[in-house]
Coordinates of C-alpha atoms in Angstrom, one line a residue:
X1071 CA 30.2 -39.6 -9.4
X1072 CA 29.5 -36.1 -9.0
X1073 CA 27.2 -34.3 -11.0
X1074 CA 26.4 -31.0 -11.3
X1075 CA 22.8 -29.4 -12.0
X1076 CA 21.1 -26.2 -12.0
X1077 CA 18.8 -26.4 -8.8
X1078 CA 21.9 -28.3 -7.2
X1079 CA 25.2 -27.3 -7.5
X1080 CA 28.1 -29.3 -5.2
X1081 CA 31.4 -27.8 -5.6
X1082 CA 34.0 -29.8 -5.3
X1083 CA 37.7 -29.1 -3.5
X1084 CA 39.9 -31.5 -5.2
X1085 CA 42.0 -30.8 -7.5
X1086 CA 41.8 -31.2 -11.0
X1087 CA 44.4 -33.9 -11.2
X1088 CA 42.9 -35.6 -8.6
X1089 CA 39.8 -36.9 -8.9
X1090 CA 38.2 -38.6 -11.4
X1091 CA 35.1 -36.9 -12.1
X1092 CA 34.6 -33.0 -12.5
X1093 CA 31.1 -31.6 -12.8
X1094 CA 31.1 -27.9 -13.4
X1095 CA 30.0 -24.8 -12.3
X1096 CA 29.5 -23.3 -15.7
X1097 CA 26.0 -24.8 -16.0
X1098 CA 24.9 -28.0 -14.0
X1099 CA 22.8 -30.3 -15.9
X1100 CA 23.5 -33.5 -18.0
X1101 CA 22.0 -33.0 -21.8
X1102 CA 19.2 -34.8 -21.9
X1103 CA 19.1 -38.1 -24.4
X1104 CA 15.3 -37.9 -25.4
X1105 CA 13.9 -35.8 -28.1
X1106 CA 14.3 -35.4 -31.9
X1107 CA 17.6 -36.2 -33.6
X1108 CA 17.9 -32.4 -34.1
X1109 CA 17.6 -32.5 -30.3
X1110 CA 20.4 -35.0 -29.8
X1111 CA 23.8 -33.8 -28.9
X1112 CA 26.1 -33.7 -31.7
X1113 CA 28.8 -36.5 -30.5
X1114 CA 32.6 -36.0 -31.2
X1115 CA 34.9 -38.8 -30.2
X1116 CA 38.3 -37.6 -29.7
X1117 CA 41.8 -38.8 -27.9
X1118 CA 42.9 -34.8 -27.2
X1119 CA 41.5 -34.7 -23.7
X1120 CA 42.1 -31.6 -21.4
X1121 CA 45.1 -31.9 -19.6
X1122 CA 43.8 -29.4 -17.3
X1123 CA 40.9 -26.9 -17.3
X1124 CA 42.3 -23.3 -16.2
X1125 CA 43.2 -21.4 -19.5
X1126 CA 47.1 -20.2 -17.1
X1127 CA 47.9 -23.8 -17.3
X1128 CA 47.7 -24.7 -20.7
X1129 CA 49.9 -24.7 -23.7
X1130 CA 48.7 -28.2 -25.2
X1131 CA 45.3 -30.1 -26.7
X1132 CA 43.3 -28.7 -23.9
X1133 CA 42.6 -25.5 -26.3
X1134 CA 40.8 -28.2 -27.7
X1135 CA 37.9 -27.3 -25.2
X1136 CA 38.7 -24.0 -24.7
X1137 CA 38.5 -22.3 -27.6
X1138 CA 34.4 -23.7 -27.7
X1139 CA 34.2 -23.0 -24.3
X1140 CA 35.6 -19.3 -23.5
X1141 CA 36.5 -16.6 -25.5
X1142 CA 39.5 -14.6 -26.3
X1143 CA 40.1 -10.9 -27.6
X1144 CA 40.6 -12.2 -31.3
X1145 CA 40.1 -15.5 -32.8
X1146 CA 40.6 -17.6 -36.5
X1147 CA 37.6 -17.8 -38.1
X1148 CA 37.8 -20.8 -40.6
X1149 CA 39.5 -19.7 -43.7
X1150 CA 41.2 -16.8 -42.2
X1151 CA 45.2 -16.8 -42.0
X1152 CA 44.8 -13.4 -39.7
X1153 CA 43.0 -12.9 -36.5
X1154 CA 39.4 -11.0 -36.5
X1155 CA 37.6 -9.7 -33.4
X1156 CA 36.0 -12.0 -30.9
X1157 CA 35.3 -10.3 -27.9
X1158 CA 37.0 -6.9 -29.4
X1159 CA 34.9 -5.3 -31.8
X1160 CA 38.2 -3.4 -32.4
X1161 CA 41.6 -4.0 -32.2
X1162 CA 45.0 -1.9 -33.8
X1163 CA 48.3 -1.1 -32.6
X1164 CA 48.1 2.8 -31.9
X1165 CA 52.0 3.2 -33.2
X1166 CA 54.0 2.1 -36.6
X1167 CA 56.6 0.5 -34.2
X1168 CA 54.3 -2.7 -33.0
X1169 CA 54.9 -1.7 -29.4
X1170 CA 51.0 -0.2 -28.4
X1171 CA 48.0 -2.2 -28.8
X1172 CA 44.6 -1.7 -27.9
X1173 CA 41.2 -3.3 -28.1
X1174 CA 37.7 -1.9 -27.8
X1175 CA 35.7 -4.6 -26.5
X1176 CA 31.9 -5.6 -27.9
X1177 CA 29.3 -3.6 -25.7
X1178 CA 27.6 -5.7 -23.2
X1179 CA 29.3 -8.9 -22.9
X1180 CA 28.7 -11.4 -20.0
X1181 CA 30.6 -14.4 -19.0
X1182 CA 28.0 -17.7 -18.9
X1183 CA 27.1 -17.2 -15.1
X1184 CA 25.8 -13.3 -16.0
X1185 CA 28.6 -11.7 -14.7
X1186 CA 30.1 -8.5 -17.1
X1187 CA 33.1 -9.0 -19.3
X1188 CA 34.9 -6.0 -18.9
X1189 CA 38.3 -4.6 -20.3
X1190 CA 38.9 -5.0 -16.6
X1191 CA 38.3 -8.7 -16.3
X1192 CA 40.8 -9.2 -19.7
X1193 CA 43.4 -7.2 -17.6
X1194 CA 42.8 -9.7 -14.9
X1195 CA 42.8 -13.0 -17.3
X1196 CA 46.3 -12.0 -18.8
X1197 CA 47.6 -10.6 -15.5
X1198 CA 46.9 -14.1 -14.1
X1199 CA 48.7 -15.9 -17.0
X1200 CA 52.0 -13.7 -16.0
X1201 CA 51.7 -14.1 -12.0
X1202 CA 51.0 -18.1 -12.2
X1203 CA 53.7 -18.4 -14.5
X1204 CA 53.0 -22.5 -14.8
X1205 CA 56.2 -24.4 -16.0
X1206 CA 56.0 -24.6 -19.8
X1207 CA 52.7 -22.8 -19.9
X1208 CA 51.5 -19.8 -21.6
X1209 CA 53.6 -17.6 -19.8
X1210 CA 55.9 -18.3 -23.0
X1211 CA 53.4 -16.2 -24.9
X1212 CA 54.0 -13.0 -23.6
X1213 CA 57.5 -12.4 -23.5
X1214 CA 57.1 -9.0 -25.1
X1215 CA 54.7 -8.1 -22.7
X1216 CA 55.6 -5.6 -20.2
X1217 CA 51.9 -4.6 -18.8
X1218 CA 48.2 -4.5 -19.3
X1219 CA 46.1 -1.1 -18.6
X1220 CA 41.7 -1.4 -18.3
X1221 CA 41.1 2.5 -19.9
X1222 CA 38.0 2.5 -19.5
X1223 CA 34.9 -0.3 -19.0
X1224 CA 35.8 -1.3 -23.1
X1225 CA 39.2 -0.4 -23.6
X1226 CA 42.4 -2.6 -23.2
X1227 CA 45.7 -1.5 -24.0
X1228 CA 48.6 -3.8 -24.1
X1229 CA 51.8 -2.0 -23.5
X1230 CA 54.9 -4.1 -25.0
X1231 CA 58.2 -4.2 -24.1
X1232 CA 59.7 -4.6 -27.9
X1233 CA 58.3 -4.1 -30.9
X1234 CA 56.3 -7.4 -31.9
X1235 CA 53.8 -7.5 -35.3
X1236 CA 52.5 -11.5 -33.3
X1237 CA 51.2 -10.3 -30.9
X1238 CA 47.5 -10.2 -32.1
X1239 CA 48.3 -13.5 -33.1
X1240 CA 48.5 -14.4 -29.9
X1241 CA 45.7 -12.9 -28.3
X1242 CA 44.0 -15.0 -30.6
X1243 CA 45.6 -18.7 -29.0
X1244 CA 43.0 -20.1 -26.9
X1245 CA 45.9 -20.0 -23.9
X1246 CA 44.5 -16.5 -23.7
X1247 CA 40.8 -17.2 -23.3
X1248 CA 39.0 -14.8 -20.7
X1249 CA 38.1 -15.8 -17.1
X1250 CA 35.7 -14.6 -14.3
X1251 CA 37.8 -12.7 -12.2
X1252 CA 35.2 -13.4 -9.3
X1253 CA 36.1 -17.4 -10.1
X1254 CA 39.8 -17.6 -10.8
X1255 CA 41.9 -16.6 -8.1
X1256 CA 44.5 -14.6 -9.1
X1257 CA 47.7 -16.2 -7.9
X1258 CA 46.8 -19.6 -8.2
X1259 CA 45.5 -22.3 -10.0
X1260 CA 41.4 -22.9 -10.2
X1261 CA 41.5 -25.9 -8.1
X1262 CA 37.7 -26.5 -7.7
X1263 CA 36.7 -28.4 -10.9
X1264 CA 34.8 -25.4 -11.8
X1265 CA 34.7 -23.3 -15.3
X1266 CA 33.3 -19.7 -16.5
X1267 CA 33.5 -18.6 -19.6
X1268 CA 31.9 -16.7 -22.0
X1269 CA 32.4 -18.6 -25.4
X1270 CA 30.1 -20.7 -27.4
X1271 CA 29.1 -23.1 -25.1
X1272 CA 29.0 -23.8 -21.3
X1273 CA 30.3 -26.9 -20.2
X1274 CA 27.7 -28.4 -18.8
X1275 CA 29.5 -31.2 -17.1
X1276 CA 33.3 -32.5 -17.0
X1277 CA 33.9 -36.4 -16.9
X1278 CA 37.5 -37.2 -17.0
X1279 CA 38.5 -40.3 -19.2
X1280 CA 35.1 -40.3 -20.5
X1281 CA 33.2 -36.8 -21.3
X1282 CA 32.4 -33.1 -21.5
X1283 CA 29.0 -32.2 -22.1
X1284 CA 28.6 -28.7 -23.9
X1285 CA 25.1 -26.7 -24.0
X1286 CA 24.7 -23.6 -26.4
X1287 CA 25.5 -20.6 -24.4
X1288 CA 22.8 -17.8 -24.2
X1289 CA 25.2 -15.1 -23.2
X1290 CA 27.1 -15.5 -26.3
X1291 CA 28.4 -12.7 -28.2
X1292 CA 31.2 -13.3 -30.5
X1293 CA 32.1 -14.3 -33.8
X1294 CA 31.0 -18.3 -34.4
X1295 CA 27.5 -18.8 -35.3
X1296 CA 25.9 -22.4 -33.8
X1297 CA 24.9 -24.7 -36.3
X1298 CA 23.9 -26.7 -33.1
X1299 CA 22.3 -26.4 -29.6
X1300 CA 24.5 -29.1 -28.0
X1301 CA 27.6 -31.3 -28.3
X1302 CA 29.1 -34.3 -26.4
X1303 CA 32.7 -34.3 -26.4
X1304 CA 33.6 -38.3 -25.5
X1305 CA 37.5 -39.0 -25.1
X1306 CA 39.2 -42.6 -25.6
X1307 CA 42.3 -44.1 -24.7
X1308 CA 42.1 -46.2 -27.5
X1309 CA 41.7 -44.4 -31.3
X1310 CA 40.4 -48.3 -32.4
X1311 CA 37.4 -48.0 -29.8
X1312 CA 36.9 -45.0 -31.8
X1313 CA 36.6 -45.9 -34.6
X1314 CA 34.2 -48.7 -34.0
X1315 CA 31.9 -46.8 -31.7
X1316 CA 31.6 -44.3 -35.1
X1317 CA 30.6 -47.3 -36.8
X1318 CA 28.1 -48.6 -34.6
X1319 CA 27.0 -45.1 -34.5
X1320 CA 27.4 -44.5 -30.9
X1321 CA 29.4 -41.3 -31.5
X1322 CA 29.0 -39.1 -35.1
X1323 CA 31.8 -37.5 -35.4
X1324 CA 35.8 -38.4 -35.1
X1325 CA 38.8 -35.8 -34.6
X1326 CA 42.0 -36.3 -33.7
X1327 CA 43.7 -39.9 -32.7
X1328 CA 43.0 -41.4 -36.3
X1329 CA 45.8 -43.9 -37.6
X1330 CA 46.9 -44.1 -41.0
X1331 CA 45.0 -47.7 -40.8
X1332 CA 41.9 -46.5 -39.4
X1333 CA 41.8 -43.3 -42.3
X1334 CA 42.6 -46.1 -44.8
X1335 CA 39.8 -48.3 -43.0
X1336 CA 36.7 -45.4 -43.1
X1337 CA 37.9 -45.1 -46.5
X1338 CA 36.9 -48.7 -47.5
X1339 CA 33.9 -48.6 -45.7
X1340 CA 32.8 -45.6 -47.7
X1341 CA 33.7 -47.1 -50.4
X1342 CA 31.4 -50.3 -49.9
X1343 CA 28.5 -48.2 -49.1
X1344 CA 28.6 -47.1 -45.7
X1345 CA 26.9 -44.1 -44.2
X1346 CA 30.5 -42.5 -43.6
X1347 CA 32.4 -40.0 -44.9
X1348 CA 36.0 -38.7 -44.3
X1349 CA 37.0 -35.2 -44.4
X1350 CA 40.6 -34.5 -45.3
X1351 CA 42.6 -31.4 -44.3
X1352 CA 46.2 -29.6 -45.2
X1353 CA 47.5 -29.9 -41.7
X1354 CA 50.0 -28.1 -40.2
X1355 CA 50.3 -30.4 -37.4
X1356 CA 54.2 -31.7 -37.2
X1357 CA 55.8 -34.1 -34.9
X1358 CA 59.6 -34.1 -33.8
X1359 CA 61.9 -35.6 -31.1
X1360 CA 63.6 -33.2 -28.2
X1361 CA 66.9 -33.8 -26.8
X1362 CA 67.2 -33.0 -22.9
X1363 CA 70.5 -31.2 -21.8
X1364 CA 70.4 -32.7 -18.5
X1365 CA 70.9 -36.1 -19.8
X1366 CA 74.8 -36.5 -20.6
X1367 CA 73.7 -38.5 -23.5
X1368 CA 71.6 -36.2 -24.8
X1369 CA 73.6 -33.2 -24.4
X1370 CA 76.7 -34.8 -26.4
X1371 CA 76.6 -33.2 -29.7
X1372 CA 77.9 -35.8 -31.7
X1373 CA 74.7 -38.4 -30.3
X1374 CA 72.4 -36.3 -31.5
X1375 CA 73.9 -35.6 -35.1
X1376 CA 74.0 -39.4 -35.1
X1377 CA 70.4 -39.6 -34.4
X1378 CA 69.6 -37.4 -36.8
X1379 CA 71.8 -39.1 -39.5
X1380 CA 70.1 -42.4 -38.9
X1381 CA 66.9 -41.3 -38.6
X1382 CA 64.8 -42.2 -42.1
X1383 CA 62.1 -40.5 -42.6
X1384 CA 60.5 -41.4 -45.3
X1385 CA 60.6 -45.3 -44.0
X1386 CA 58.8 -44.1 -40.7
X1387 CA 56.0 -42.5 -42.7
X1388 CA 55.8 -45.2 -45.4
X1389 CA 55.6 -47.9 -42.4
X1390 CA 53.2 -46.2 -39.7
X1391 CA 51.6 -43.1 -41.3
X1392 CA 51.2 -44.8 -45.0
X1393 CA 50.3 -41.5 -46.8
X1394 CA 48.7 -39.4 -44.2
X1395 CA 51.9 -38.1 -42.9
X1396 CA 54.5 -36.9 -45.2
X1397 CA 58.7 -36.3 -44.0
X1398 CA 59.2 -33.2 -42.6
X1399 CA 63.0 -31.5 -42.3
X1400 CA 62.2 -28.1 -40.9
X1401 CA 60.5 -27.0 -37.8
X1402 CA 58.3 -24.7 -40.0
X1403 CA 56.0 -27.2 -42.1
X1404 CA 55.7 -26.9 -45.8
X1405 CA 52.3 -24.6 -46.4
X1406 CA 54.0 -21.6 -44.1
X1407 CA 56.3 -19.1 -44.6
X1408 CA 59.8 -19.9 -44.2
X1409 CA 59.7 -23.4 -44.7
X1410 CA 62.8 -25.0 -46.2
X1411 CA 64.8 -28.4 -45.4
X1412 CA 67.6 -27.5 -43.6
X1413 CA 67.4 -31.2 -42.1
X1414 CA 68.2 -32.9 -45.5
X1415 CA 70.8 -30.2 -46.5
X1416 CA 72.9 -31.0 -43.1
X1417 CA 72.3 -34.6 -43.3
X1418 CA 70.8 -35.6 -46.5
X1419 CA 69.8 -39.3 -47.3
X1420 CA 70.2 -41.6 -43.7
X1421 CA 73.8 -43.1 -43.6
X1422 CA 75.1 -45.9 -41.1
X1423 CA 78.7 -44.7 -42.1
X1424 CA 78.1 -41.0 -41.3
X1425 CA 77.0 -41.4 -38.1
X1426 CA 79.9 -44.1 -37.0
X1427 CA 82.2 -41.8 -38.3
X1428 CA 80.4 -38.6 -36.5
X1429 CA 80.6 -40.7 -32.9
X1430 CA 83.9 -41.7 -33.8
X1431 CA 85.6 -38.7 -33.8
X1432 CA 84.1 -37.9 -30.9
X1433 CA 85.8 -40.3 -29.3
X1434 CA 82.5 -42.5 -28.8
X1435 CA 83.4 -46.5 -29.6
X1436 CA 80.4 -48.1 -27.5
X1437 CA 76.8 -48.2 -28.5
X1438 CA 75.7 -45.5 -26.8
X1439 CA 72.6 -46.2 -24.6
X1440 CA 69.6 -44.0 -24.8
X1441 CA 66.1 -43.9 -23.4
X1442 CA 62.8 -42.6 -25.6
X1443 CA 59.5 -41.4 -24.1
X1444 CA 56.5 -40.9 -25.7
X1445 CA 53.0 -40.5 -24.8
X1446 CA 50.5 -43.3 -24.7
X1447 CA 47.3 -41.5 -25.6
X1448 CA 47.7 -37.9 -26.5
X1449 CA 48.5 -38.2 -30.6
X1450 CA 46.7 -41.5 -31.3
X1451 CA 47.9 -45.5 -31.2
X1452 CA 49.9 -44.6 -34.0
X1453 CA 52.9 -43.1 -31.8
X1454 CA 53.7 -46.4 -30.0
X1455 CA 54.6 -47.8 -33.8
X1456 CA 56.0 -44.8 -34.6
X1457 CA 58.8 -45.2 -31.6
X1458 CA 59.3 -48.7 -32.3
X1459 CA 60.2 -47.5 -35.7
X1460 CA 62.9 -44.9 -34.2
X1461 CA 64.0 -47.8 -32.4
X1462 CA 64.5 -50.3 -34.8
X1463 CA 66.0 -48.0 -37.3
X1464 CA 68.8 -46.5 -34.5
X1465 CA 69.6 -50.0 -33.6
X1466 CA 69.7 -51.4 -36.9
X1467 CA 73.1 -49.0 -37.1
X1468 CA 74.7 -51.0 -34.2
X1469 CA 75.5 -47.6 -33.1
X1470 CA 72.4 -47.1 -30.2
X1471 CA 71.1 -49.1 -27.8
X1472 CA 67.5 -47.9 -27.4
X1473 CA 64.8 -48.5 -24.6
X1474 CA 61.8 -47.1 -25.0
X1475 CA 59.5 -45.5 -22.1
X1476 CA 56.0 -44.5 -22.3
X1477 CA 53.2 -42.7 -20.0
X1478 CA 49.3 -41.3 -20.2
X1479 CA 49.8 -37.4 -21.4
X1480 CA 48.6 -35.7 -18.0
X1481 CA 51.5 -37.6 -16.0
X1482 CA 53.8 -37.6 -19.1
X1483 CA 53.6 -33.1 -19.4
X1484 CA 54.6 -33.5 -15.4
X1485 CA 57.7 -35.5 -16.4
X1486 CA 58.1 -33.1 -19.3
X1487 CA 58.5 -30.5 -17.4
X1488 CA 60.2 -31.7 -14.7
X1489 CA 63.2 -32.3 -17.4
X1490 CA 62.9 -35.9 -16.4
X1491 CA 63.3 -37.2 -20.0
X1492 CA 66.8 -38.1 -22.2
X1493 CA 65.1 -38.1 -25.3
X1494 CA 61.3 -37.6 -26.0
X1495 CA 58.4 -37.3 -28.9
X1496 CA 56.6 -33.8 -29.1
X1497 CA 53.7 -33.1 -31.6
X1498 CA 53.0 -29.5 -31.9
X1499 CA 49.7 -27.6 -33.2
X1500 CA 50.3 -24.2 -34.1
X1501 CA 49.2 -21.7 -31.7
X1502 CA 48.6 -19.4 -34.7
X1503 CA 49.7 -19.6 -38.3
X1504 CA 52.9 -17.8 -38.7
X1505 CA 56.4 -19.0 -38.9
X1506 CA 57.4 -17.4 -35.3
X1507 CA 54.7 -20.1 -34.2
X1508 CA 57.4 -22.5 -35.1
X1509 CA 60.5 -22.0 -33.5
X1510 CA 60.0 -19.2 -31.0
X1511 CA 57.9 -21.4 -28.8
X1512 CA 60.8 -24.1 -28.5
X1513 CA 63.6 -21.7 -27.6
X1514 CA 64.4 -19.4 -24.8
X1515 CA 64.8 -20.2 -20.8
X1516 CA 61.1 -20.8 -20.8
X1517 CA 59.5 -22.8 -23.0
X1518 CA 56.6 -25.2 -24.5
X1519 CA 58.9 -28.1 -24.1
X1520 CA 60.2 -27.8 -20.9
X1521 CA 63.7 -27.8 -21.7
X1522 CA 66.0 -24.1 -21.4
X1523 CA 67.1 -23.8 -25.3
X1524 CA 69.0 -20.4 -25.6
X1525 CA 70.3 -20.3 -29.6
X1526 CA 71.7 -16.5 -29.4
X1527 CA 71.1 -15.7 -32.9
X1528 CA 67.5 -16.9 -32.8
X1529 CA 66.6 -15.5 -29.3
X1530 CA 68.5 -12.5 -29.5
X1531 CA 68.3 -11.2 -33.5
X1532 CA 66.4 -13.2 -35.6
X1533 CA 62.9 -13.4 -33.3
X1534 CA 63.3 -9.5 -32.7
X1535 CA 64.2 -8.7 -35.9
X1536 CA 61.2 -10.9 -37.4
X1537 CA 58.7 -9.2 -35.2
X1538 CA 59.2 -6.0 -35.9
X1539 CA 57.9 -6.6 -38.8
X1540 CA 54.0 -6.6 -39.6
X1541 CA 54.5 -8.0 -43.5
X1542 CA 54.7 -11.1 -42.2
X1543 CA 55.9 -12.5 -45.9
X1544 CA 58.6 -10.3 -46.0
X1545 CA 60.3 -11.9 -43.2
X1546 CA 61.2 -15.5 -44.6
X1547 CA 64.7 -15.5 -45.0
X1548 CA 65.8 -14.8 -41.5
X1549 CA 63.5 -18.1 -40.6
X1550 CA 64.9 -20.2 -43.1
X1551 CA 68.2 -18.9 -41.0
X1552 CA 67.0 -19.8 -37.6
X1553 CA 66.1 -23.6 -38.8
X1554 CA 69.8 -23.6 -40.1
X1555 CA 70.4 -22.5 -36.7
X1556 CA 68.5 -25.3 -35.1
X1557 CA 70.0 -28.1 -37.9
X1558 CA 73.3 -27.5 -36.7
X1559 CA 72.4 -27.7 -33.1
X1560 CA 69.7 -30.7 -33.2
X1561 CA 68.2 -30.1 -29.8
X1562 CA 65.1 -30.3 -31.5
X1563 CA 64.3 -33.2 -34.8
X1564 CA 61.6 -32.3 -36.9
X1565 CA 60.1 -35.9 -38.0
X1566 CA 57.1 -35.7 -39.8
X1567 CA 54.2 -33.5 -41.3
X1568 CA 51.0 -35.1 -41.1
X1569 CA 47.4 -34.3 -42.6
X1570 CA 44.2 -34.0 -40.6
X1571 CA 41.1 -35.8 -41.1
X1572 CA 37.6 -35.3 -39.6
X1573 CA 35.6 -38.9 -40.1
X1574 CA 32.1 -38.9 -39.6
X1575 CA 28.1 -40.5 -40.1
X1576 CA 26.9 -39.5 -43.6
X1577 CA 23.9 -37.3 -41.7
X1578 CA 26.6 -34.8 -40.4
X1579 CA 27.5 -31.6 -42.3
X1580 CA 29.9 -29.3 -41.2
X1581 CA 32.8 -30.9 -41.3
X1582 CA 34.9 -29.6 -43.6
X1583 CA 34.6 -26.3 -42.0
X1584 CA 35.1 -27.4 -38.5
X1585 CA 39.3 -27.0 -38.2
X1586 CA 40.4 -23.5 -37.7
X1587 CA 43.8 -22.9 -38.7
X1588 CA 45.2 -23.3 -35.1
X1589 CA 43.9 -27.3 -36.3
X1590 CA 41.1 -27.1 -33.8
X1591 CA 37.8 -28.2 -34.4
X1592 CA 35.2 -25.4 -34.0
X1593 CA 32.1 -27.4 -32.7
X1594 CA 29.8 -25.1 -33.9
X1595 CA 30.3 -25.5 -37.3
X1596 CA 28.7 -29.5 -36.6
X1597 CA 25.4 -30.1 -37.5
X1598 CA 22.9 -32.6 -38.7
X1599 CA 21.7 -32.6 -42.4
X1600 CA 17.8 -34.0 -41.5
X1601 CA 17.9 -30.6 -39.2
X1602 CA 19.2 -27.7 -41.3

């Protein structure tokens, strides 16, 4: 094992993927266990762990760390629907046409090794993003980007190539989070294990599989106020491990990974008189199933209107999710603008006969064979019951013959991405909290799930239409158009809407204000009762 401290500092030069064991160079020493409880870390057990940790590679849960680790131009306090300066102390777009924007950074901000945070530095950060260009990474932010100007020390002007009212919105996703241009090469990956940034906390040490240690960070200047000094970030493989090391009080704190039986099991123990308490959340978190082109299964029209016929919903969340989940028959989730069920008005209630007679007269007589993936660990122990569901369901037609495939999330993004899938499960948490959020990311040659989707009318009209528009309510009907759009194609199957829930020790406070509205848990909001 490598550790890292402050009077020693080894660097490492294998990759991220690599090794097993990252200690980084942000700070380089291991919280310390002794002291008073309002010394002790505050510990989070979670299944979200970083699939990598250089902000131009991610689009996934690794924003999870990042957003309490770096900092980004704007951010979403809790509460807020709109994003408020973070490292800006300013930001407007110059022009009524949504095609000039420019921030006016806070005076005097550092990264957490001392070095200055400069409108120069966030030309470099999003510059990077573009150049990298990582297969279903950020990159599929910026599309109305054309080029980033440093005006002066503070100012940074973002020079658009179409009008587009998101944008701020997305300088707020933690994909955009700030690096050291003197650390992150510019064309490439960070491949040393290391991390600089300048948000909340410095991550004091990287464990992969196991931990990230986070220290209040001294150089701070932004929006979130620490209700803590420390926090010990511990991942699992296995949500049930989880659970029982919050009840033997080896962690305090639980976010994401929960199953329906496990909320359903902290609420009993509440109930008898245990020292725990469960948190529950509107969520905005959705799940869904995307068809591969490449695969001649996939790509036949008339399988995936059968899927999506056959598929039963409200079965799948009765069975696995059992009230934390409800069915979901839009991309956009009920809660945002725009939703609607364009799922239920093509298909309506699932039907055995539909479907046969959709394959039929498309000449298919034969079950048709058809391989699911789905990650193991990323969304919780929930997802391998959730695809047996799927599978009995599609077979239970006599129309499929299913076989379902399953891998870790770091190896199963690479086979993502690589296009290497028929058929596979997808959970998505917005980047921000508009409709766009929804369906923009999923279409277009590049895209967050690795598969070239190129719907003219959403790509071409309704996306620019929509964003020249900065009444962001005003814009509904043309995205209750695209998700007709997308029910009459069915590359992508919206499945289910589910519900967060933060479940923790009695002697923690904070949770309820602890999930931003891009669902991700603010650690600094955590604290201990005894200490505040």
């Amino acid at each position: 094992m490598h550790v890292f401290n402050r009077t020693i500092c080894l660097r490492t030069t294998a990759a991220l993927a690599s090794i097993s064991t990252l200690s980084l160079l942000s700070g380089c020493g291991l919280i310390s266990g002794g002291g008073s409880d309002s010394d002790q870390p505050i510990r989070v057990g979670t299944v979200s762990e970083p699939s990598t940790l250089d902000p131009a590679a991610s689009w996934d849960g690794s924003w999870e760390l990042f957003r309490n680790v770096f900092q980004t131009l704007l951010s979403f306090p809790t509460g807020s629907s709109t994003p408020q300066p973070d490292a800006a102390e300013s930001c407007r777009f110059t022009e009524p046409d949504s095609r000039t924007y420019r921030c006016t950074l806070r005076d005097g901000l550092r990264f957490s090794n001392g070095d200055k945070l400069d409108a120069a530095a966030v030309k470099y950060s999003i510059d990077r993003i573009v150049k990298i260009n990582v297969k279903a990474g950020p990159k599929g932010l910026l599309t109305s980007l054309a080029r980033v100007t440093a005006d002066d020390e503070r100012t940074v002007t973002f020079h658009l190539n179409r009008p587009d009212a998101t944008f701020p919105f997305v300088l707020g996703a933690p994909a955009m989070s700030l690096v050291d241009p003197k650390e992150y090469p510019a064309g490439k990956l960070r491949d040393d294990g290391g991390l600089t940034g300048s948000g909340p906390y410095t991550l004091e040490s990287f464990h992969a599989g196991d931990r990230a240690e986070l220290k209040k960070n001294t150089n701070y200047a932004g929006f979130a106020q620490l209700k803590n000094d420390s926090v010990s970030i511990r991942y699992y493989k296995d949500s049930s491990r989880m659970v029982e090391s919050l009840k033997k009080k080896q962690i305090d704190v639980i976010y994401r990974g929960l199953t329906a039986d496990e909320v359903v099991d902290v609420q009993n123990e509440k109930a008898a008189g245990k020292p725990l308490q469960l948190v529950e959340t509107v969520g905005t978190e959705i799940r869904f199933l995307v068809f591969n082109p490449k695969d001649p299964m996939a790509a036949n029209p008339a399988v995936r209107r059968a899927v999506a016929q056959l598929v039963d919903r409200d079965a799948l969340v009765a069975k696995v999710y059992k009230g934390t989940a409800e069915p979901l028959y839009s991309m956009v989730p009920k809660g945002v603008a725009g939703h609607t069920v364009s799922f239920f008005d093509a298909f309506g209630a699932p039907s055995v006969p539909k479907a046969r007679s959709i394959l039929r007269k498309a000449g298919i007589t034969d079950p048709v064979p058809l391989t699911l993936w789905y990650t193991t660990d990323r969304y919780g122990s929930s997802t391998a019951l959730e695809f047996a569901e799927i599978k009995r369901q599609l077979e239970a037609s006599g129309l499929f013959q299913v076989t379902l495939q399953s891998r870790p999330w770091k190896t199963y993004t690479e086979g993502m991405q690589a296009g290497e899938y028929p058929v596979f499960g997808r959970g998505w948490f917005p980047d921000f909290p508009d409709p766009d959020n929804f369906i923009a990311p999923f279409v277009g040659k590049e895209n967050a799930v690795g598969t070239p989707y190129e719907p003219q009318e959403i790509v071409n009209q309704l996306i620019p239409q929509t964003r020249e528009v900065s009444d962001r309510g005003a814009v509904s009907k043309k995205f209750e158009r695209a998700q007709d759009v997308l029910s009459d194609d069915v590359r992508l199957l919206p499945l289910w809407q589910g519900k967060l829930y933060v479940a923790a020790s009695e002697e923690i406070a904070g949770g309820e204000r602890a999930i931003d509205p891009q669902t991700v848990m603010c650690m600094w909001e955590l604290h201990r009762k005894t200490s505040w």
